Amino acid sequence: MTTTITYDRLGDLAGTDLGHTGYRTVTQDQVDLFADATDDHQWIHVDPERARTGPFGAPIAHGFLTLSLAVPFWTELLEVKGVTTKVNYGLDKVRFPAPVVVGARVRMRATVVEVVEVRGGYQIAVDQTIEIEGGTKPAVVARGLYRFYA
């Protein structure tokens, strides 16, 4: 479910649990495209046959590919009306506790932990966790920093 808020109410978001997104399946095509974009063609990502005999029993997504899924997940969790510009300001405390095997389904859970005014706008700090369906550990744990300007 999407939380919708107006720009002038952003300060009210601190402490808000935004819930979780729907699941997305990570495909080999995504992994291959990411490998091409980043020039990271390590066999554990792009060689399904060899990866089956590797440490994870299947090819796995790059950690940064899994992290980048936060971008489309955000559209499911938060809509801020009255904004002219949104900026991904950065990340704190990024970890990749568990690999995502190709074919796994992942979703994101997020909580707004802090909202501060910055010159001309607001910055929100969000604890975001990308979960693997049926997994015991998350794929990604990170604090995202996002800025909004009217």
CSV table of N, CA and C in Angstrom, one decimal:
chain,number,residue,atom,x,y,z
A,1,MET,N,0.8,-1.2,0.0
A,1,MET,CA,0.0,0.0,0.0
A,1,MET,C,0.9,1.2,0.0
A,2,THR,N,0.6,2.2,-0.8
A,2,THR,CA,1.4,3.4,-1.0
A,2,THR,C,0.9,4.4,0.0
A,3,THR,N,1.9,5.0,0.8
A,3,THR,CA,1.7,6.2,1.6
A,3,THR,C,1.8,7.4,0.8
A,4,THR,N,0.7,8.2,0.8
A,4,THR,CA,0.7,9.5,0.0
A,4,THR,C,0.7,10.6,1.0
A,5,ILE,N,1.6,11.6,0.8
A,5,ILE,CA,1.7,12.7,1.7
A,5,ILE,C,2.0,13.9,0.8
A,6,THR,N,1.7,15.1,1.3
A,6,THR,CA,2.0,16.3,0.6
A,6,THR,C,3.4,16.8,1.1
A,7,TYR,N,4.0,17.6,0.3
A,7,TYR,CA,5.4,18.1,0.6
A,7,TYR,C,5.4,18.8,2.0
A,8,ASP,N,4.3,19.7,2.2
A,8,ASP,CA,4.3,20.4,3.5
A,8,ASP,C,4.1,19.6,4.7
A,9,ARG,N,3.8,18.3,4.5
A,9,ARG,CA,3.6,17.4,5.7
A,9,ARG,C,4.7,16.4,5.8
A,10,LEU,N,5.8,16.5,5.1
A,10,LEU,CA,6.9,15.6,5.1
A,10,LEU,C,7.5,15.5,6.5
A,11,GLY,N,7.5,16.5,7.3
A,11,GLY,CA,8.0,16.5,8.7
A,11,GLY,C,7.3,15.5,9.6
A,12,ASP,N,6.0,15.2,9.2
A,12,ASP,CA,5.2,14.3,10.0
A,12,ASP,C,5.6,12.8,9.7
A,13,LEU,N,6.4,12.5,8.8
A,13,LEU,CA,6.7,11.1,8.4
A,13,LEU,C,7.7,10.4,9.4
A,14,ALA,N,8.4,11.2,10.2
A,14,ALA,CA,9.4,10.5,11.1
A,14,ALA,C,8.7,9.5,12.0
A,15,GLY,N,9.3,8.3,12.0
A,15,GLY,CA,8.7,7.2,12.7
A,15,GLY,C,7.7,6.3,12.0
A,16,THR,N,7.4,6.7,10.8
A,16,THR,CA,6.3,6.0,10.0
A,16,THR,C,6.8,4.7,9.4
A,17,ASP,N,6.2,3.6,9.7
A,17,ASP,CA,6.4,2.3,9.0
A,17,ASP,C,5.7,2.4,7.7
A,18,LEU,N,6.4,2.3,6.6
A,18,LEU,CA,5.8,2.4,5.3
A,18,LEU,C,5.3,1.0,4.8
A,19,GLY,N,5.6,0.0,5.6
A,19,GLY,CA,5.1,-1.4,5.2
A,19,GLY,C,6.1,-2.0,4.2
A,20,HIS,N,5.5,-2.9,3.4
A,20,HIS,CA,6.4,-3.5,2.4
A,20,HIS,C,5.7,-3.5,1.0
A,21,THR,N,6.5,-3.7,0.0
A,21,THR,CA,6.1,-3.8,-1.4
A,21,THR,C,5.6,-5.2,-1.7
A,22,GLY,N,5.1,-5.3,-2.9
A,22,GLY,CA,4.9,-6.6,-3.5
A,22,GLY,C,6.2,-7.3,-3.8
A,23,TYR,N,6.2,-8.6,-4.2
A,23,TYR,CA,7.4,-9.3,-4.6
A,23,TYR,C,7.7,-9.1,-6.0
A,24,ARG,N,9.0,-9.1,-6.3
A,24,ARG,CA,9.5,-9.1,-7.7
A,24,ARG,C,10.5,-10.3,-7.9
A,25,THR,N,10.4,-10.9,-9.0
A,25,THR,CA,11.3,-12.0,-9.3
A,25,THR,C,12.6,-11.5,-9.9
A,26,VAL,N,13.7,-12.0,-9.4
A,26,VAL,CA,15.0,-11.6,-10.0
A,26,VAL,C,15.3,-12.6,-11.1
A,27,THR,N,15.5,-12.1,-12.3
A,27,THR,CA,15.7,-13.0,-13.5
A,27,THR,C,17.2,-13.0,-13.9
A,28,GLN,N,17.6,-14.0,-14.7
A,28,GLN,CA,18.9,-14.1,-15.2
A,28,GLN,C,19.1,-13.0,-16.2
A,29,ASP,N,18.1,-12.6,-17.0
A,29,ASP,CA,18.2,-11.5,-17.9
A,29,ASP,C,18.6,-10.2,-17.2
A,30,GLN,N,18.0,-9.9,-16.0
A,30,GLN,CA,18.4,-8.8,-15.2
A,30,GLN,C,19.8,-8.8,-14.8
A,31,VAL,N,20.2,-10.0,-14.3
A,31,VAL,CA,21.6,-10.2,-13.8
A,31,VAL,C,22.6,-10.0,-15.0
A,32,ASP,N,22.3,-10.5,-16.2
A,32,ASP,CA,23.2,-10.4,-17.3
A,32,ASP,C,23.3,-8.9,-17.7
A,33,LEU,N,22.1,-8.2,-17.8
A,33,LEU,CA,22.2,-6.8,-18.1
A,33,LEU,C,23.0,-6.0,-17.1
A,34,PHE,N,22.8,-6.3,-15.9
A,34,PHE,CA,23.6,-5.6,-14.8
A,34,PHE,C,25.0,-5.9,-15.0
A,35,ALA,N,25.4,-7.1,-15.3
A,35,ALA,CA,26.8,-7.5,-15.5
A,35,ALA,C,27.4,-6.6,-16.7
A,36,ASP,N,26.6,-6.5,-17.7
A,36,ASP,CA,27.1,-5.7,-18.9
A,36,ASP,C,27.2,-4.2,-18.5
A,37,ALA,N,26.3,-3.7,-17.7
A,37,ALA,CA,26.3,-2.3,-17.4
A,37,ALA,C,27.5,-2.0,-16.4
A,38,THR,N,27.9,-2.9,-15.6
A,38,THR,CA,28.9,-2.7,-14.6
A,38,THR,C,30.2,-3.3,-14.9
A,39,ASP,N,30.2,-4.1,-16.0
A,39,ASP,CA,31.4,-4.9,-16.4
A,39,ASP,C,31.9,-5.8,-15.3
A,40,ASP,N,30.9,-6.4,-14.6
A,40,ASP,CA,31.2,-7.4,-13.6
A,40,ASP,C,30.5,-8.7,-14.1
A,41,HIS,N,31.4,-9.5,-14.8
A,41,HIS,CA,30.9,-10.8,-15.4
A,41,HIS,C,31.4,-12.0,-14.6
A,42,GLN,N,31.5,-11.9,-13.3
A,42,GLN,CA,32.0,-13.0,-12.5
A,42,GLN,C,31.0,-14.2,-12.7
A,43,TRP,N,31.6,-15.4,-12.8
A,43,TRP,CA,30.8,-16.6,-13.1
A,43,TRP,C,29.7,-16.9,-12.2
A,44,ILE,N,29.8,-16.5,-10.9
A,44,ILE,CA,28.7,-16.8,-10.0
A,44,ILE,C,27.4,-16.0,-10.3
A,45,HIS,N,27.5,-15.0,-11.2
A,45,HIS,CA,26.4,-14.2,-11.7
A,45,HIS,C,25.9,-14.7,-13.1
A,46,VAL,N,26.9,-14.9,-14.0
A,46,VAL,CA,26.5,-15.0,-15.4
A,46,VAL,C,26.7,-16.4,-16.1
A,47,ASP,N,27.1,-17.3,-15.3
A,47,ASP,CA,27.3,-18.7,-15.9
A,47,ASP,C,26.5,-19.7,-15.1
A,48,PRO,N,25.2,-19.8,-15.4
A,48,PRO,CA,24.3,-20.7,-14.7
A,48,PRO,C,24.8,-22.1,-14.5
A,49,GLU,N,25.4,-22.7,-15.5
A,49,GLU,CA,25.8,-24.1,-15.4
A,49,GLU,C,26.9,-24.2,-14.4
A,50,ARG,N,27.9,-23.4,-14.5
A,50,ARG,CA,29.0,-23.4,-13.5
A,50,ARG,C,28.5,-23.0,-12.1
A,51,ALA,N,27.7,-22.0,-12.0
A,51,ALA,CA,27.1,-21.6,-10.7
A,51,ALA,C,26.4,-22.7,-10.0
A,52,ARG,N,25.8,-23.6,-10.7
A,52,ARG,CA,25.1,-24.7,-10.0
A,52,ARG,C,26.0,-25.5,-9.2
A,53,THR,N,27.3,-25.6,-9.5
A,53,THR,CA,28.3,-26.3,-8.8
A,53,THR,C,29.1,-25.5,-7.8
A,54,GLY,N,28.7,-24.2,-7.8
A,54,GLY,CA,29.4,-23.2,-6.9
A,54,GLY,C,28.9,-23.2,-5.5
A,55,PRO,N,29.3,-22.2,-4.7
A,55,PRO,CA,29.0,-22.1,-3.3
A,55,PRO,C,27.5,-21.8,-3.0
A,56,PHE,N,26.7,-21.3,-4.0
A,56,PHE,CA,25.3,-21.0,-3.7
A,56,PHE,C,24.4,-21.9,-4.4
A,57,GLY,N,24.9,-22.8,-5.3
A,57,GLY,CA,24.0,-23.8,-5.9
A,57,GLY,C,23.2,-23.3,-7.1
A,58,ALA,N,23.5,-22.0,-7.4
A,58,ALA,CA,22.7,-21.4,-8.5
A,58,ALA,C,23.4,-20.0,-8.8
A,59,PRO,N,23.1,-19.4,-9.9
A,59,PRO,CA,23.7,-18.1,-10.1
A,59,PRO,C,23.0,-17.1,-9.1
A,60,ILE,N,23.7,-16.1,-8.7
A,60,ILE,CA,23.2,-15.1,-7.8
A,60,ILE,C,23.2,-13.7,-8.4
A,61,ALA,N,22.3,-12.9,-7.9
A,61,ALA,CA,22.3,-11.5,-8.4
A,61,ALA,C,23.5,-10.7,-7.7
A,62,HIS,N,24.0,-9.8,-8.4
A,62,HIS,CA,25.0,-8.9,-7.8
A,62,HIS,C,24.3,-8.2,-6.6
A,63,GLY,N,25.1,-7.9,-5.5
A,63,GLY,CA,24.5,-7.2,-4.4
A,63,GLY,C,24.0,-5.9,-4.8
A,64,PHE,N,24.8,-5.2,-5.6
A,64,PHE,CA,24.4,-3.8,-6.0
A,64,PHE,C,23.1,-3.9,-6.9
A,65,LEU,N,22.9,-4.9,-7.7
A,65,LEU,CA,21.7,-5.1,-8.4
A,65,LEU,C,20.5,-5.2,-7.5
A,66,THR,N,20.6,-6.0,-6.5
A,66,THR,CA,19.6,-6.1,-5.5
A,66,THR,C,19.3,-4.8,-4.8
A,67,LEU,N,20.4,-4.1,-4.4
A,67,LEU,CA,20.2,-2.8,-3.8
A,67,LEU,C,19.5,-1.8,-4.8
A,68,SER,N,19.8,-1.9,-6.0
A,68,SER,CA,19.2,-1.0,-7.0
A,68,SER,C,17.7,-1.2,-7.2
A,69,LEU,N,17.2,-2.3,-6.8
A,69,LEU,CA,15.7,-2.6,-6.8
A,69,LEU,C,15.0,-1.7,-5.9
A,70,ALA,N,15.7,-1.0,-4.9
A,70,ALA,CA,15.0,0.0,-4.1
A,70,ALA,C,14.4,1.1,-4.9
A,71,VAL,N,14.9,1.4,-6.0
A,71,VAL,CA,14.4,2.4,-6.9
A,71,VAL,C,13.0,2.1,-7.3
A,72,PRO,N,12.7,1.0,-8.0
A,72,PRO,CA,11.3,0.7,-8.3
A,72,PRO,C,10.4,0.4,-7.1
A,73,PHE,N,11.0,-0.2,-6.1
A,73,PHE,CA,10.2,-0.5,-4.9
A,73,PHE,C,9.7,0.8,-4.3
A,74,TRP,N,10.5,1.9,-4.3
A,74,TRP,CA,10.0,3.2,-3.8
A,74,TRP,C,8.7,3.7,-4.3
A,75,THR,N,8.5,3.4,-5.6
A,75,THR,CA,7.3,3.9,-6.2
A,75,THR,C,6.0,3.2,-5.6
A,76,GLU,N,6.2,2.0,-5.0
A,76,GLU,CA,5.1,1.3,-4.4
A,76,GLU,C,4.9,1.8,-3.0
A,77,LEU,N,5.9,2.4,-2.3
A,77,LEU,CA,5.8,2.7,-0.9
A,77,LEU,C,5.4,4.2,-0.6
A,78,LEU,N,6.0,5.1,-1.3
A,78,LEU,CA,5.8,6.5,-0.9
A,78,LEU,C,5.6,7.4,-2.2
A,79,GLU,N,4.6,8.2,-2.1
A,79,GLU,CA,4.3,9.3,-3.1
A,79,GLU,C,4.2,10.6,-2.3
A,80,VAL,N,5.0,11.6,-2.7
A,80,VAL,CA,5.0,12.9,-2.1
A,80,VAL,C,4.5,13.9,-3.2
A,81,LYS,N,3.3,14.4,-2.9
A,81,LYS,CA,2.7,15.4,-3.8
A,81,LYS,C,3.3,16.8,-3.6
A,82,GLY,N,3.3,17.6,-4.6
A,82,GLY,CA,3.8,19.0,-4.5
A,82,GLY,C,5.3,19.1,-4.6
A,83,VAL,N,5.9,18.1,-5.1
A,83,VAL,CA,7.4,18.1,-5.2
A,83,VAL,C,7.8,18.3,-6.6
A,84,THR,N,8.8,19.1,-6.8
A,84,THR,CA,9.3,19.4,-8.2
A,84,THR,C,10.6,18.5,-8.5
A,85,THR,N,11.3,18.2,-7.4
A,85,THR,CA,12.5,17.4,-7.5
A,85,THR,C,12.7,16.4,-6.4
A,86,LYS,N,13.1,15.2,-6.7
A,86,LYS,CA,13.5,14.2,-5.8
A,86,LYS,C,14.9,13.8,-6.0
A,87,VAL,N,15.7,13.6,-5.0
A,87,VAL,CA,17.1,13.3,-5.2
A,87,VAL,C,17.5,12.1,-4.2
A,88,ASN,N,18.1,11.1,-4.8
A,88,ASN,CA,18.7,10.1,-4.0
A,88,ASN,C,20.0,10.6,-3.5
A,89,TYR,N,20.0,11.0,-2.2
A,89,TYR,CA,21.2,11.7,-1.6
A,89,TYR,C,22.3,10.7,-1.2
A,90,GLY,N,22.0,9.5,-0.9
A,90,GLY,CA,23.0,8.5,-0.5
A,90,GLY,C,22.5,7.4,0.3
A,91,LEU,N,23.5,6.6,0.8
A,91,LEU,CA,23.2,5.5,1.7
A,91,LEU,C,24.1,5.4,2.9
A,92,ASP,N,23.6,4.9,4.0
A,92,ASP,CA,24.5,4.6,5.1
A,92,ASP,C,24.3,3.2,5.5
A,93,LYS,N,25.3,2.6,6.1
A,93,LYS,CA,25.3,1.3,6.7
A,93,LYS,C,24.7,0.2,5.7
A,94,VAL,N,25.2,0.1,4.5
A,94,VAL,CA,24.7,-0.9,3.6
A,94,VAL,C,25.4,-2.3,3.8
A,95,ARG,N,24.6,-3.3,3.9
A,95,ARG,CA,25.1,-4.6,4.1
A,95,ARG,C,24.3,-5.6,3.2
A,96,PHE,N,24.9,-6.7,2.8
A,96,PHE,CA,24.3,-7.7,1.9
A,96,PHE,C,24.4,-9.1,2.7
A,97,PRO,N,23.5,-9.3,3.7
A,97,PRO,CA,23.6,-10.5,4.5
A,97,PRO,C,23.3,-11.8,3.8
A,98,ALA,N,22.5,-11.8,2.8
A,98,ALA,CA,22.3,-13.1,2.1
A,98,ALA,C,22.2,-12.9,0.6
A,99,PRO,N,22.7,-13.9,-0.2
A,99,PRO,CA,22.7,-13.8,-1.6
A,99,PRO,C,21.2,-14.0,-2.1
A,100,VAL,N,21.0,-13.4,-3.3
A,100,VAL,CA,19.7,-13.7,-4.0
A,100,VAL,C,19.9,-14.5,-5.2
A,101,VAL,N,19.4,-15.8,-5.1
A,101,VAL,CA,19.6,-16.6,-6.3
A,101,VAL,C,18.7,-16.2,-7.4
A,102,VAL,N,19.1,-16.4,-8.6
A,102,VAL,CA,18.2,-16.1,-9.8
A,102,VAL,C,16.9,-16.9,-9.6
A,103,GLY,N,15.8,-16.3,-9.8
A,103,GLY,CA,14.5,-16.9,-9.7
A,103,GLY,C,13.9,-16.6,-8.4
A,104,ALA,N,14.6,-16.1,-7.4
A,104,ALA,CA,14.1,-15.8,-6.1
A,104,ALA,C,13.2,-14.5,-6.2
A,105,ARG,N,12.3,-14.4,-5.3
A,105,ARG,CA,11.4,-13.3,-5.2
A,105,ARG,C,11.8,-12.4,-4.0
A,106,VAL,N,11.9,-11.1,-4.2
A,106,VAL,CA,12.3,-10.2,-3.2
A,106,VAL,C,11.3,-9.0,-3.1
A,107,ARG,N,11.2,-8.4,-1.9
A,107,ARG,CA,10.4,-7.2,-1.7
A,107,ARG,C,11.1,-6.3,-0.7
A,108,MET,N,10.6,-5.1,-0.6
A,108,MET,CA,11.3,-4.1,0.3
A,108,MET,C,10.3,-3.7,1.4
A,109,ARG,N,10.9,-3.6,2.6
A,109,ARG,CA,10.2,-3.1,3.8
A,109,ARG,C,10.9,-1.8,4.2
A,110,ALA,N,10.2,-0.8,4.6
A,110,ALA,CA,10.8,0.5,4.9
A,110,ALA,C,10.2,1.2,6.1
A,111,THR,N,11.0,1.9,6.8
A,111,THR,CA,10.5,2.8,7.9
A,111,THR,C,11.3,4.1,7.9
A,112,VAL,N,10.6,5.2,7.9
A,112,VAL,CA,11.2,6.5,8.0
A,112,VAL,C,11.7,6.8,9.4
A,113,VAL,N,13.0,6.9,9.5
A,113,VAL,CA,13.5,7.1,10.9
A,113,VAL,C,13.8,8.6,11.3
A,114,GLU,N,14.0,9.4,10.2
A,114,GLU,CA,14.3,10.8,10.5
A,114,GLU,C,13.9,11.7,9.4
A,115,VAL,N,13.4,12.9,9.7
A,115,VAL,CA,13.1,13.9,8.7
A,115,VAL,C,13.8,15.2,9.1
A,116,VAL,N,14.6,15.8,8.3
A,116,VAL,CA,15.3,17.0,8.7
A,116,VAL,C,15.1,18.0,7.5
A,117,GLU,N,15.0,19.3,7.9
A,117,GLU,CA,15.0,20.3,6.8
A,117,GLU,C,16.4,20.6,6.3
A,118,VAL,N,16.6,20.7,5.0
A,118,VAL,CA,17.8,21.0,4.4
A,118,VAL,C,17.6,22.3,3.6
A,119,ARG,N,18.6,22.9,3.1
A,119,ARG,CA,18.4,24.1,2.4
A,119,ARG,C,17.5,23.9,1.2
A,120,GLY,N,16.3,24.5,1.3
A,120,GLY,CA,15.3,24.4,0.2
A,120,GLY,C,14.5,23.2,0.2
A,121,GLY,N,14.6,22.3,1.2
A,121,GLY,CA,13.8,21.1,1.1
A,121,GLY,C,13.8,20.3,2.4
A,122,TYR,N,13.6,19.0,2.2
A,122,TYR,CA,13.6,18.0,3.3
A,122,TYR,C,14.4,16.8,2.9
A,123,GLN,N,15.1,16.3,3.9
A,123,GLN,CA,15.8,15.0,3.8
A,123,GLN,C,15.2,14.0,4.7
A,124,ILE,N,14.9,12.8,4.1
A,124,ILE,CA,14.4,11.7,5.0
A,124,ILE,C,15.4,10.6,5.0
A,125,ALA,N,15.6,10.0,6.2
A,125,ALA,CA,16.4,8.9,6.4
A,125,ALA,C,15.5,7.7,6.6
A,126,VAL,N,15.7,6.6,5.8
A,126,VAL,CA,14.8,5.5,5.7
A,126,VAL,C,15.6,4.2,5.9
A,127,ASP,N,15.2,3.4,6.9
A,127,ASP,CA,15.7,2.1,7.1
A,127,ASP,C,15.0,1.2,6.1
A,128,GLN,N,15.7,0.6,5.2
A,128,GLN,CA,15.1,-0.2,4.1
A,128,GLN,C,15.7,-1.6,4.1
A,129,THR,N,14.9,-2.6,4.0
A,129,THR,CA,15.3,-4.0,4.1
A,129,THR,C,14.7,-4.7,2.9
A,130,ILE,N,15.6,-5.3,2.0
A,130,ILE,CA,15.1,-6.1,0.9
A,130,ILE,C,15.1,-7.5,1.4
A,131,GLU,N,13.9,-8.1,1.4
A,131,GLU,CA,13.7,-9.4,2.0
A,131,GLU,C,13.6,-10.5,0.8
A,132,ILE,N,14.0,-11.7,1.1
A,132,ILE,CA,13.9,-12.8,0.2
A,132,ILE,C,12.8,-13.6,0.6
A,133,GLU,N,11.9,-13.9,-0.3
A,133,GLU,CA,10.7,-14.7,0.1
A,133,GLU,C,11.2,-16.1,0.6
A,134,GLY,N,10.7,-16.4,1.8
A,134,GLY,CA,11.1,-17.7,2.4
A,134,GLY,C,12.5,-17.7,3.0
A,135,GLY,N,13.2,-16.6,3.0
A,135,GLY,CA,14.6,-16.5,3.5
A,135,GLY,C,14.6,-16.3,5.0
A,136,THR,N,15.7,-16.6,5.6
A,136,THR,CA,15.9,-16.4,7.0
A,136,THR,C,16.7,-15.1,7.3
A,137,LYS,N,17.4,-14.6,6.3
A,137,LYS,CA,18.2,-13.4,6.4
A,137,LYS,C,17.7,-12.5,5.2
A,138,PRO,N,17.8,-11.2,5.4
A,138,PRO,CA,17.5,-10.2,4.3
A,138,PRO,C,18.7,-10.2,3.3
A,139,ALA,N,18.3,-9.8,2.1
A,139,ALA,CA,19.3,-9.7,1.0
A,139,ALA,C,20.1,-8.3,1.2
A,140,VAL,N,19.4,-7.3,1.6
A,140,VAL,CA,20.0,-6.0,1.7
A,140,VAL,C,19.4,-5.3,2.9
A,141,VAL,N,20.3,-4.7,3.7
A,141,VAL,CA,19.9,-3.8,4.8
A,141,VAL,C,20.6,-2.5,4.6
A,142,ALA,N,19.9,-1.4,4.5
A,142,ALA,CA,20.6,-0.1,4.3
A,142,ALA,C,19.7,1.1,4.8
A,143,ARG,N,20.4,2.2,5.1
A,143,ARG,CA,19.6,3.4,5.4
A,143,ARG,C,19.8,4.3,4.2
A,144,GLY,N,18.6,4.6,3.6
A,144,GLY,CA,18.6,5.5,2.4
A,144,GLY,C,18.4,6.9,2.8
A,145,LEU,N,19.0,7.8,2.1
A,145,LEU,CA,18.8,9.3,2.4
A,145,LEU,C,18.3,9.9,1.1
A,146,TYR,N,17.1,10.5,1.2
A,146,TYR,CA,16.4,11.0,0.1
A,146,TYR,C,16.0,12.5,0.3
A,147,ARG,N,16.1,13.3,-0.7
A,147,ARG,CA,15.8,14.7,-0.6
A,147,ARG,C,14.6,15.1,-1.5
A,148,PHE,N,13.8,16.0,-1.0
A,148,PHE,CA,12.6,16.4,-1.7
A,148,PHE,C,12.6,17.9,-1.7
A,149,TYR,N,12.3,18.5,-2.9
A,149,TYR,CA,12.2,19.9,-3.0
A,149,TYR,C,10.9,20.3,-3.7
A,150,ALA,N,10.3,21.4,-3.2
A,150,ALA,CA,9.0,21.9,-3.7
A,150,ALA,C,9.3,22.8,-4.9
